[in-house]
XYZ file of C-alpha atoms in Angstrom:
338
model
C 117.600 -40.746 17.830
C 116.278 -39.325 14.543
C 114.175 -36.189 14.886
C 111.178 -35.805 12.592
C 109.697 -32.398 11.799
C 105.965 -32.455 11.060
C 103.120 -30.079 10.204
C 99.791 -30.793 11.911
C 96.343 -29.258 11.521
C 96.122 -27.134 14.658
C 92.613 -25.688 14.142
C 89.925 -25.654 11.461
C 89.500 -22.728 9.043
C 86.659 -20.296 9.517
C 86.075 -19.443 5.868
C 89.373 -18.923 4.073
C 92.285 -21.089 5.243
C 95.305 -19.309 6.778
C 98.813 -20.179 7.930
C 97.516 -20.020 11.517
C 95.537 -23.240 10.897
C 98.808 -25.184 10.831
C 101.508 -25.894 13.396
C 105.108 -27.067 12.963
C 106.096 -29.688 15.561
C 108.869 -32.226 16.069
C 108.897 -35.803 17.335
C 111.325 -38.678 17.565
C 111.131 -41.335 14.843
C 109.930 -44.545 16.590
C 111.838 -47.828 16.354
C 110.629 -50.076 13.545
C 108.541 -53.166 14.161
C 108.378 -56.247 11.926
C 106.909 -55.422 8.513
C 107.564 -51.698 8.814
C 109.684 -49.451 6.604
C 111.215 -46.056 7.400
C 111.043 -43.603 4.503
C 112.949 -40.328 4.262
C 110.808 -38.029 2.123
C 112.422 -36.164 -0.762
C 109.254 -34.426 -1.976
C 105.723 -34.055 -0.680
C 102.627 -33.195 -2.660
C 100.237 -30.281 -2.157
C 96.792 -30.786 -3.682
C 93.476 -28.882 -3.655
C 91.569 -31.796 -2.065
C 93.449 -31.153 1.178
C 91.458 -27.954 1.697
C 88.165 -29.849 1.797
C 89.526 -32.246 4.412
C 90.445 -29.358 6.698
C 86.717 -28.753 7.239
C 84.657 -30.769 9.688
C 81.655 -30.925 7.364
C 80.599 -34.125 5.605
C 82.528 -34.927 2.461
C 83.648 -37.940 0.456
C 86.567 -38.386 2.863
C 86.815 -38.179 6.634
C 88.012 -34.788 7.935
C 91.696 -34.287 8.689
C 91.995 -34.957 12.458
C 93.167 -32.034 14.578
C 96.640 -32.374 16.055
C 97.710 -34.994 13.515
C 100.101 -34.795 10.563
C 98.434 -33.371 7.453
C 97.622 -36.089 4.950
C 99.414 -36.049 1.608
C 101.391 -37.946 -0.986
C 105.159 -38.318 -0.669
C 108.102 -39.753 -2.578
C 111.393 -40.660 -1.010
C 113.968 -43.269 -0.137
C 113.874 -46.265 2.169
C 116.441 -45.656 4.923
C 115.571 -48.639 7.144
C 113.443 -51.725 6.578
C 112.057 -54.702 8.435
C 110.092 -55.892 5.409
C 111.527 -58.409 2.898
C 110.185 -56.609 -0.187
C 111.814 -53.259 0.596
C 115.518 -52.581 1.012
C 117.542 -49.524 1.951
C 117.906 -47.252 -1.078
C 114.616 -48.191 -2.756
C 112.784 -45.192 -4.244
C 109.152 -45.277 -3.132
C 105.859 -43.398 -3.321
C 103.262 -43.387 -0.556
C 101.028 -41.219 1.622
C 103.592 -40.138 4.196
C 102.010 -36.746 4.881
C 103.495 -33.357 5.733
C 106.634 -34.567 7.509
C 110.261 -35.443 6.844
C 110.018 -39.153 7.689
C 107.248 -41.736 7.791
C 107.024 -45.205 9.290
C 104.952 -47.352 6.930
C 103.364 -50.759 7.488
C 104.439 -52.270 4.184
C 102.090 -55.242 4.646
C 99.135 -52.936 3.946
C 98.248 -53.293 0.263
C 99.149 -50.136 -1.661
C 100.695 -48.336 1.319
C 104.100 -48.147 -0.379
C 105.102 -48.676 -3.991
C 108.576 -48.909 -5.496
C 109.166 -46.699 -8.521
C 111.699 -46.618 -11.345
C 113.455 -43.283 -11.836
C 115.451 -44.339 -14.916
C 113.246 -42.366 -17.326
C 110.813 -40.598 -14.987
C 112.091 -38.161 -12.315
C 111.111 -39.118 -8.761
C 109.011 -35.972 -8.256
C 106.801 -36.808 -11.269
C 105.378 -39.767 -9.327
C 103.451 -37.180 -7.302
C 102.121 -35.512 -10.431
C 101.952 -36.655 -14.034
C 102.777 -40.291 -13.213
C 100.937 -40.277 -9.906
C 97.542 -39.486 -8.453
C 96.911 -36.335 -10.562
C 97.809 -38.131 -13.776
C 95.587 -41.109 -12.968
C 92.814 -38.654 -12.077
C 93.049 -37.136 -15.556
C 93.165 -40.593 -17.138
C 90.094 -41.878 -15.316
C 87.970 -38.799 -16.030
C 88.896 -38.811 -19.716
C 88.921 -42.534 -20.466
C 86.209 -43.896 -18.189
C 83.709 -41.003 -18.015
C 84.174 -38.790 -21.070
C 85.339 -41.677 -23.325
C 86.028 -39.403 -26.319
C 86.089 -40.399 -29.954
C 88.760 -39.088 -32.312
C 87.755 -35.687 -33.665
C 85.643 -34.699 -30.675
C 86.303 -31.483 -28.747
C 87.166 -31.761 -25.068
C 87.920 -29.040 -22.528
C 89.493 -28.866 -19.076
C 89.656 -26.175 -16.393
C 92.910 -25.516 -14.472
C 94.566 -26.655 -17.699
C 98.155 -25.832 -16.696
C 97.998 -27.808 -13.457
C 99.079 -31.362 -12.740
C 95.722 -32.878 -13.716
C 95.014 -30.559 -16.636
C 98.399 -31.022 -18.301
C 98.115 -34.820 -18.172
C 94.546 -34.634 -19.470
C 95.699 -32.642 -22.486
C 98.393 -35.139 -23.451
C 96.026 -38.077 -23.011
C 93.295 -36.406 -25.077
C 95.672 -35.423 -27.896
C 96.892 -39.030 -28.025
C 93.266 -40.003 -28.718
C 92.891 -37.572 -31.607
C 90.771 -34.954 -29.841
C 90.662 -31.194 -30.208
C 91.722 -30.040 -26.752
C 90.921 -26.599 -25.330
C 92.151 -25.502 -21.920
C 90.976 -22.859 -19.482
C 93.624 -21.337 -17.213
C 94.399 -18.166 -15.288
C 96.890 -15.791 -16.872
C 98.702 -15.341 -20.200
C 101.833 -17.227 -19.090
C 99.825 -20.302 -18.163
C 97.815 -20.177 -21.390
C 100.985 -19.828 -23.475
C 102.493 -22.856 -21.706
C 99.324 -24.906 -22.283
C 99.403 -24.240 -26.043
C 103.123 -24.000 -26.780
C 104.558 -26.683 -24.473
C 101.633 -28.990 -23.746
C 100.283 -28.924 -27.280
C 96.667 -27.943 -26.605
C 94.810 -26.539 -29.609
C 93.769 -23.429 -27.671
C 93.641 -22.033 -24.143
C 91.397 -19.341 -22.707
C 92.387 -16.986 -19.900
C 89.376 -16.888 -17.587
C 90.848 -13.898 -15.737
C 90.022 -11.733 -18.751
C 86.297 -12.346 -18.231
C 84.038 -10.925 -15.530
C 81.144 -13.345 -16.014
C 80.290 -16.701 -17.530
C 78.542 -15.191 -20.560
C 81.713 -13.388 -21.613
C 83.801 -16.518 -21.060
C 81.298 -18.641 -22.965
C 81.461 -16.323 -25.986
C 85.218 -16.886 -26.301
C 84.716 -20.618 -25.751
C 82.423 -20.661 -28.787
C 85.263 -19.283 -30.931
C 87.744 -21.845 -29.558
C 85.249 -24.709 -29.887
C 83.438 -24.057 -33.181
C 81.964 -27.564 -33.162
C 80.805 -27.323 -29.562
C 82.085 -29.268 -26.545
C 81.662 -33.033 -26.350
C 83.502 -33.647 -23.098
C 84.681 -31.521 -20.186
C 86.840 -32.184 -17.123
C 85.937 -29.899 -14.226
C 88.426 -28.889 -11.533
C 87.051 -25.464 -10.604
C 83.268 -25.069 -10.816
C 81.416 -21.759 -10.591
C 81.666 -19.381 -13.525
C 83.892 -21.729 -15.537
C 81.437 -24.623 -15.428
C 78.524 -22.329 -16.278
C 80.390 -21.046 -19.341
C 81.271 -24.543 -20.542
C 77.707 -25.812 -20.162
C 76.426 -23.160 -22.570
C 78.704 -24.602 -25.265
C 78.058 -28.311 -24.740
C 76.677 -30.531 -27.480
C 73.894 -33.056 -27.105
C 75.048 -36.075 -25.097
C 78.073 -34.220 -23.705
C 79.919 -35.845 -20.799
C 81.325 -33.916 -17.841
C 83.729 -35.485 -15.356
C 83.695 -33.585 -12.061
C 86.809 -33.966 -9.957
C 87.233 -30.636 -8.178
C 85.293 -27.563 -7.129
C 88.118 -25.368 -5.973
C 85.974 -22.234 -6.388
C 83.852 -23.432 -3.471
C 86.452 -24.856 -1.097
C 86.003 -22.018 1.393
C 82.468 -23.188 2.070
C 80.390 -20.790 -0.059
C 77.708 -22.487 -2.174
C 78.273 -22.734 -5.938
C 74.892 -22.334 -7.647
C 74.602 -23.473 -11.250
C 73.317 -20.843 -13.701
C 71.571 -23.096 -16.220
C 70.867 -26.565 -14.804
C 68.143 -27.098 -17.434
C 70.961 -27.693 -19.947
C 71.564 -31.070 -18.298
C 68.161 -32.133 -19.574
C 68.172 -30.188 -22.851
C 71.482 -31.757 -23.909
C 70.859 -35.148 -22.256
C 74.139 -34.592 -20.504
C 76.047 -37.050 -18.346
C 77.673 -35.449 -15.310
C 79.643 -37.748 -13.039
C 81.757 -36.954 -10.012
C 84.530 -39.330 -9.003
C 87.327 -39.924 -6.510
C 90.328 -41.601 -8.097
C 91.289 -43.555 -4.964
C 88.042 -45.506 -5.350
C 89.213 -46.896 -8.697
C 92.539 -48.532 -7.872
C 91.879 -51.216 -10.496
C 92.734 -48.763 -13.315
C 95.983 -47.429 -11.813
C 98.392 -49.921 -13.436
C 97.010 -49.282 -16.944
C 96.876 -45.516 -16.406
C 100.367 -45.282 -14.916
C 101.830 -47.295 -17.778
C 100.417 -44.897 -20.383
C 101.353 -41.801 -18.368
C 104.906 -43.066 -17.790
C 105.299 -43.643 -21.507
C 104.036 -40.139 -22.337
C 106.531 -38.572 -19.898
C 109.403 -40.860 -20.899
C 108.940 -40.081 -24.607
C 108.544 -36.342 -24.052
C 104.905 -36.221 -25.182
C 103.975 -34.944 -21.727
C 106.273 -32.310 -20.265
C 104.849 -31.436 -16.859
C 105.917 -28.309 -15.033
C 106.494 -28.123 -11.286
C 106.390 -25.372 -8.663
C 108.714 -26.349 -5.819
C 108.736 -24.798 -2.352
C 111.858 -25.380 -0.278
C 111.609 -26.983 3.148
C 108.752 -28.278 5.278
C 108.116 -24.896 6.939
C 107.231 -23.442 3.526
C 104.360 -25.896 2.998
C 101.459 -23.872 4.476
C 102.210 -20.742 2.420
C 102.720 -22.830 -0.720
C 99.434 -24.639 -0.094
C 97.490 -21.387 0.335
C 99.108 -20.086 -2.846
C 97.967 -23.217 -4.676
C 94.369 -22.534 -3.665
C 94.673 -19.069 -5.218
C 96.292 -20.324 -8.420
C 99.736 -18.880 -7.662
C 101.502 -22.132 -8.556
C 102.496 -23.116 -12.080
C 101.954 -26.822 -12.711
C 102.267 -29.399 -9.947
C 102.905 -27.901 -6.482
C 105.567 -29.740 -4.493
C 107.636 -29.197 -1.372
C 111.286 -30.299 -1.506
C 112.405 -31.739 1.816
C 116.082 -32.556 1.215
């Protein structure tokens, strides 16, 4: 009998999430049925969207059920298979959740995908060449649709989404300006990711101060912006937008604890005839092959050098997740399970 350690959502947060919301449990791995595959996870992904699903309130996705394994992306190795398309030893990516093993119905379209680790490390399929990378690609290519020479910005610039966005935008001839928290992150964004500039939002107490520095970094204004944070950052960016600017909204991490995020100058949407569009990347599976091909090439050729923060062991996941929500991670946050 193989024992599987799992982390479940034990209770819902009241305001800020805490370690006490989670519970570490163990269960036997069930015997496989026809069409199923057993995957031993090597890495699991921690992402900001998980915080929203911990709440019971209405959102774009159903709430995380209490007492069940926390949802999340995983990469690992097939260790047993009753499906003809998957064999023992295959490297795969899926949504195995916060646990050491998952039993996957491989007949479900998209439930499990084989990956090639010849040029791309396995862990990157949870970041730059995975959901975060495709998120950056969709927001930039399908919503912002920049022209060469335009200025584009992104909040949480050193993270998994922001770093991919920068590489994709530079490949399209854009001036790319990041916003991140802390000198080390800003230095990484400019020196290793190749952004044209990066602004440390932690040096600014309000959006007017942040916007003033944005004007210096974006002398020709902002044509496109990718929003991961909301709040003060979005207010600062909006003051610098050009006419017909496009804003792709993917995250509002500043409001994940339930507090409302009022907008300081909503009239700018009208004044600048702005397009603001929110999106969920899982609703656009048709673009994934094209996006993943470009992202894989950028990583394989060294044009995108993503950084990872790696917590060790399943039990470390809750603390690492809470740290992610406070910006303590550097790059993509992962948990190593082997």
